[in-house]
DNA sequence: ACATGATCATGC
DNA sequence: GCATGATCATGT
């Protein structure tokens, strides 16, 4: 698939997938469908990347680099509401001095997002899960203000070495959660006394309640 | 039922 | 190890 040349082309292409099943789309691209997603958690996102002509690979750039759009699949429960949080980016646990919201990876990633809802209720076999209507989205100024406040709170907490004082409860829309191979995974961080320590790597995630608001709008 | 904490795969 | 893509699974 050639990369989209404009937002409209991307949106048209994504809209053409609406109502189709993952199995149909996978077959078009000669991609095998896993029996479940337990060991293929990124499979749906990667299928959409292929189907829509995403270009980024694992480089730290938007999925549709030339038009600056990020692609996110959003799993829907049996009521067709988002059922999972959405990973945004890893959280910096060191060298936080001087970081600003305006140049943050979180803001950059959320600047323009194509949300593609996917049926994800466990009882539906992966191959016959249907793709929903895409939403091309940017945060409203109100959204941005809340995301910024969340982000600044998280970064301050990281810089002060207070990461262990709360769990994932902090943040209205944006939360911090583990993003690791397993619980023994470690990355460099700053302790409460300012020393370097090894901690579980974390990532920024959008709360399910926020993506529900986006998808429902 | 839901959110949090834990985990899986791939590429460089 | 960190970037990409996320969902699983357990506790409450």
Short mmCIF file of C-alpha atoms (C1' of nucleotides) in Angstrom, two decimals:
data_model
loop_
_atom_site.label_atom_id
_atom_site.label_comp_id
_atom_site.label_asym_id
_atom_site.label_seq_id
_atom_site.Cartn_x
_atom_site.Cartn_y
_atom_site.Cartn_z
CA UNK A 1 0.00 0.00 0.00
CA UNK A 2 1.34 3.42 -0.95
CA UNK A 3 1.42 5.93 1.88
CA UNK A 4 -1.49 8.39 1.87
CA UNK A 5 -0.73 11.76 0.30
CA UNK A 6 -3.23 13.71 2.34
CA UNK A 7 -5.42 13.41 5.39
CA UNK A 8 -8.46 13.02 3.17
CA UNK A 9 -6.89 10.16 1.28
CA UNK A 10 -5.98 8.46 4.54
CA UNK A 11 -9.45 8.99 5.93
CA UNK A 12 -11.07 7.64 2.76
CA UNK A 13 -8.85 4.60 2.87
CA UNK A 14 -9.62 3.97 6.52
CA UNK A 15 -13.33 4.53 5.96
CA UNK A 16 -13.24 1.88 3.24
CA UNK A 17 -12.12 -0.63 5.87
CA UNK A 18 -15.11 0.09 8.10
CA UNK A 19 -17.44 -2.89 8.35
CA UNK A 20 -14.85 -5.34 7.09
CA UNK A 21 -13.40 -8.05 9.28
CA UNK A 22 -9.80 -8.41 10.34
CA UNK A 23 -9.69 -11.74 8.52
CA UNK A 24 -10.78 -10.18 5.23
CA UNK A 25 -8.20 -7.43 5.45
CA UNK A 26 -5.47 -9.84 6.54
CA UNK A 27 -6.20 -12.08 3.55
CA UNK A 28 -5.87 -9.10 1.19
CA UNK A 29 -2.33 -8.65 2.41
CA UNK A 30 -1.48 -12.34 2.79
CA UNK A 31 -1.11 -11.97 6.53
CA UNK A 32 -1.89 -14.91 8.83
CA UNK A 33 -4.48 -14.36 11.56
CA UNK A 34 -3.40 -15.46 15.04
CA UNK A 35 -5.79 -17.66 17.00
CA UNK A 36 -5.80 -15.07 19.78
CA UNK A 37 -3.81 -11.96 20.64
CA UNK A 38 -2.12 -13.35 23.74
CA UNK A 39 1.17 -13.62 21.94
CA UNK A 40 0.36 -11.12 19.21
CA UNK A 41 -0.72 -8.06 21.14
CA UNK A 42 0.40 -5.69 18.41
CA UNK A 43 -1.08 -7.67 15.55
CA UNK A 44 -4.17 -5.53 14.95
CA UNK A 45 -2.17 -2.31 14.92
CA UNK A 46 0.37 -3.79 12.54
CA UNK A 47 -2.36 -5.05 10.22
CA UNK A 48 -3.84 -1.56 10.05
CA UNK A 49 -0.42 -0.10 9.37
CA UNK A 50 -0.04 -2.43 6.42
CA UNK A 51 -3.56 -1.82 5.14
CA UNK A 52 -3.24 1.96 5.35
CA UNK A 53 0.33 2.38 4.13
CA UNK A 54 2.01 3.49 7.33
CA UNK A 55 5.69 4.20 6.89
CA UNK A 56 7.30 4.57 10.28
CA UNK A 57 8.31 1.04 11.16
CA UNK A 58 9.93 1.21 14.58
CA UNK A 59 11.39 4.67 14.01
CA UNK A 60 10.30 7.39 16.45
CA UNK A 61 8.22 9.28 13.90
CA UNK A 62 4.49 9.44 13.13
CA UNK A 63 2.99 6.44 11.36
CA UNK A 64 2.14 8.60 8.37
CA UNK A 65 5.25 10.70 8.38
CA UNK A 66 4.57 12.90 5.37
CA UNK A 67 1.22 14.08 6.71
CA UNK A 68 2.10 13.97 10.40
CA UNK A 69 -0.62 11.57 11.51
CA UNK A 70 -0.36 8.89 14.18
CA UNK A 71 -2.39 5.68 13.86
CA UNK A 72 -4.02 4.10 16.91
CA UNK A 73 -6.28 1.10 16.95
CA UNK A 74 -8.78 1.18 19.79
CA UNK A 75 -10.25 -2.09 21.08
CA UNK A 76 -14.01 -2.02 21.69
CA UNK A 77 -15.90 -4.12 24.21
CA UNK A 78 -19.25 -5.85 23.60
CA UNK A 79 -20.99 -2.49 24.00
CA UNK A 80 -18.68 -0.96 21.43
CA UNK A 81 -16.95 1.23 23.97
CA UNK A 82 -13.14 1.39 24.29
CA UNK A 83 -12.07 -1.35 26.67
CA UNK A 84 -8.38 -0.63 27.14
CA UNK A 85 -6.08 2.26 27.83
CA UNK A 86 -3.90 3.52 24.99
CA UNK A 87 -0.12 3.52 25.13
CA UNK A 88 1.36 6.86 24.08
CA UNK A 89 5.10 6.77 24.70
CA UNK A 90 7.68 5.66 27.19
CA UNK A 91 8.19 7.98 30.14
CA UNK A 92 11.62 9.56 30.67
CA UNK A 93 12.87 8.59 34.13
CA UNK A 94 16.17 10.48 33.95
CA UNK A 95 17.28 13.76 32.38
CA UNK A 96 13.95 15.38 33.00
CA UNK A 97 15.52 18.78 33.66
CA UNK A 98 14.35 21.24 31.06
CA UNK A 99 11.68 19.03 29.56
CA UNK A 100 8.67 21.02 28.47
CA UNK A 101 5.18 20.03 27.43
CA UNK A 102 5.46 22.07 24.25
CA UNK A 103 8.28 19.88 22.96
CA UNK A 104 7.25 16.63 24.64
CA UNK A 105 6.83 13.35 22.82
CA UNK A 106 3.35 13.02 24.29
CA UNK A 107 2.15 16.29 22.79
CA UNK A 108 3.76 15.48 19.45
CA UNK A 109 2.15 12.04 19.31
CA UNK A 110 -1.30 13.28 20.18
CA UNK A 111 -1.22 16.29 17.86
CA UNK A 112 -3.04 14.40 15.11
CA UNK A 113 -4.34 10.85 15.52
CA UNK A 114 -6.36 8.52 13.31
CA UNK A 115 -8.35 6.35 15.72
CA UNK A 116 -9.58 3.09 14.22
CA UNK A 117 -12.04 1.24 16.47
CA UNK A 118 -11.93 -2.56 16.36
CA UNK A 119 -14.28 -5.08 17.87
CA UNK A 120 -12.28 -6.77 20.61
CA UNK A 121 -14.70 -8.64 22.85
CA UNK A 122 -12.98 -11.89 23.79
CA UNK A 123 -15.84 -14.07 22.60
CA UNK A 124 -15.46 -12.88 19.01
CA UNK A 125 -12.84 -14.86 17.06
CA UNK A 126 -10.05 -12.57 15.88
CA UNK A 127 -10.70 -13.23 12.19
CA UNK A 128 -14.30 -12.05 12.29
CA UNK A 129 -13.81 -8.99 14.46
CA UNK A 130 -15.03 -5.97 12.52
CA UNK A 131 -13.33 -2.66 11.89
CA UNK A 132 -15.26 0.46 12.83
CA UNK A 133 -15.50 3.97 11.45
CA UNK A 134 -12.23 5.90 11.75
CA UNK A 135 -11.95 9.21 13.56
CA UNK A 136 -9.32 11.78 12.62
CA UNK A 137 -8.73 13.68 15.83
CA UNK A 138 -6.77 16.46 17.45
CA UNK A 139 -7.09 17.40 21.11
CA UNK A 140 -9.33 20.37 21.85
CA UNK A 141 -7.75 23.24 23.74
CA UNK A 142 -9.50 21.95 26.87
CA UNK A 143 -8.08 18.48 26.27
CA UNK A 144 -4.62 19.92 25.72
CA UNK A 145 -4.75 21.90 28.93
CA UNK A 146 -5.63 18.81 30.93
CA UNK A 147 -3.05 16.66 29.17
CA UNK A 148 -0.42 19.32 29.82
CA UNK A 149 -1.30 19.54 33.50
CA UNK A 150 -1.17 15.75 33.78
CA UNK A 151 2.14 15.55 31.97
CA UNK A 152 3.72 18.29 34.06
CA UNK A 153 2.57 16.59 37.25
CA UNK A 154 4.02 13.27 36.10
CA UNK A 155 7.34 14.78 35.08
CA UNK A 156 7.68 16.61 38.36
CA UNK A 157 6.95 13.41 40.23
CA UNK A 158 9.59 11.57 38.20
CA UNK A 159 12.15 14.31 38.76
CA UNK A 160 11.52 14.25 42.52
CA UNK A 161 11.89 10.48 42.65
CA UNK A 162 8.31 10.03 43.82
CA UNK A 163 7.30 7.49 41.21
CA UNK A 164 6.66 4.81 43.81
CA UNK A 165 4.44 6.96 46.00
CA UNK A 166 1.38 6.42 43.86
CA UNK A 167 0.41 3.82 41.37
CA UNK A 168 -1.37 4.66 38.16
CA UNK A 169 -4.01 6.76 39.94
CA UNK A 170 -2.44 10.10 39.12
CA UNK A 171 -3.55 12.04 36.06
CA UNK A 172 -6.97 12.96 34.70
CA UNK A 173 -6.47 11.76 31.13
CA UNK A 174 -2.82 10.73 31.10
CA UNK A 175 -1.48 8.12 33.49
CA UNK A 176 1.86 6.42 34.07
CA UNK A 177 2.01 2.64 34.10
CA UNK A 178 4.67 -0.06 33.66
CA UNK A 179 5.94 -0.58 30.12
CA UNK A 180 8.29 -3.48 30.54
CA UNK A 181 9.23 -6.97 29.50
CA UNK A 182 8.31 -8.17 32.99
CA UNK A 183 8.42 -6.90 36.56
CA UNK A 184 12.13 -7.54 36.86
CA UNK A 185 12.87 -5.25 33.93
CA UNK A 186 14.85 -2.16 34.92
CA UNK A 187 15.84 1.21 33.58
CA UNK A 188 17.76 4.09 35.14
CA UNK A 189 15.74 6.52 37.25
CA UNK A 190 16.17 9.09 40.02
CA UNK A 191 15.49 8.26 43.65
CA UNK A 192 13.85 10.48 46.24
CA UNK A 193 17.32 11.46 47.44
CA UNK A 194 18.51 12.29 43.94
CA UNK A 195 20.64 9.22 43.42
CA UNK A 196 20.38 7.09 40.33
CA UNK A 197 18.47 3.88 40.84
CA UNK A 198 17.11 1.10 38.66
CA UNK A 199 13.33 1.04 38.33
CA UNK A 200 10.67 -0.66 36.30
CA UNK A 201 10.34 1.22 32.99
CA UNK A 202 7.14 3.24 32.68
CA UNK A 203 5.04 4.58 29.87
CA UNK A 204 2.41 7.25 29.39
CA UNK A 205 -1.06 5.88 28.69
CA UNK A 206 -4.37 7.54 27.89
CA UNK A 207 -7.07 6.41 30.28
CA UNK A 208 -9.92 4.40 28.83
CA UNK A 209 -12.35 7.08 30.01
CA UNK A 210 -10.59 9.60 27.78
CA UNK A 211 -10.61 7.45 24.66
CA UNK A 212 -14.28 6.74 25.32
CA UNK A 213 -14.86 10.47 25.22
CA UNK A 214 -12.94 10.74 21.95
CA UNK A 215 -14.69 7.85 20.25
CA UNK A 216 -18.12 8.92 21.43
CA UNK A 217 -17.73 12.49 20.19
"C1'" DA B 1 -17.04 -4.47 35.89
"C1'" DC B 2 -13.10 -2.04 35.89
"C1'" DA B 3 -8.44 -0.17 36.54
"C1'" DT B 4 -3.88 -1.32 37.58
"C1'" DG B 5 0.03 -3.87 37.20
"C1'" DA B 6 2.16 -7.38 34.25
"C1'" DT B 7 3.29 -9.06 30.02
"C1'" DC B 8 4.24 -10.40 24.71
"C1'" DA B 9 6.42 -9.75 19.93
"C1'" DT B 10 9.60 -7.51 16.65
"C1'" DG B 11 13.44 -4.45 14.85
"C1'" DC B 12 17.62 -1.97 15.42
"C1'" DG C 1 17.70 -1.01 25.97
"C1'" DC C 2 14.37 1.47 23.71
"C1'" DA C 3 11.57 2.24 19.90
"C1'" DT C 4 7.40 0.28 17.56
"C1'" DG C 5 2.61 -2.27 18.22
"C1'" DA C 6 -0.57 -3.20 22.35
"C1'" DT C 7 -3.61 -6.82 25.36
"C1'" DC C 8 -3.57 -9.96 29.23
"C1'" DA C 9 -4.78 -11.18 33.84
"C1'" DT C 10 -5.47 -10.28 38.45
"C1'" DG C 11 -7.16 -7.70 42.46
"C1'" DT C 12 -10.68 -5.06 44.27
#
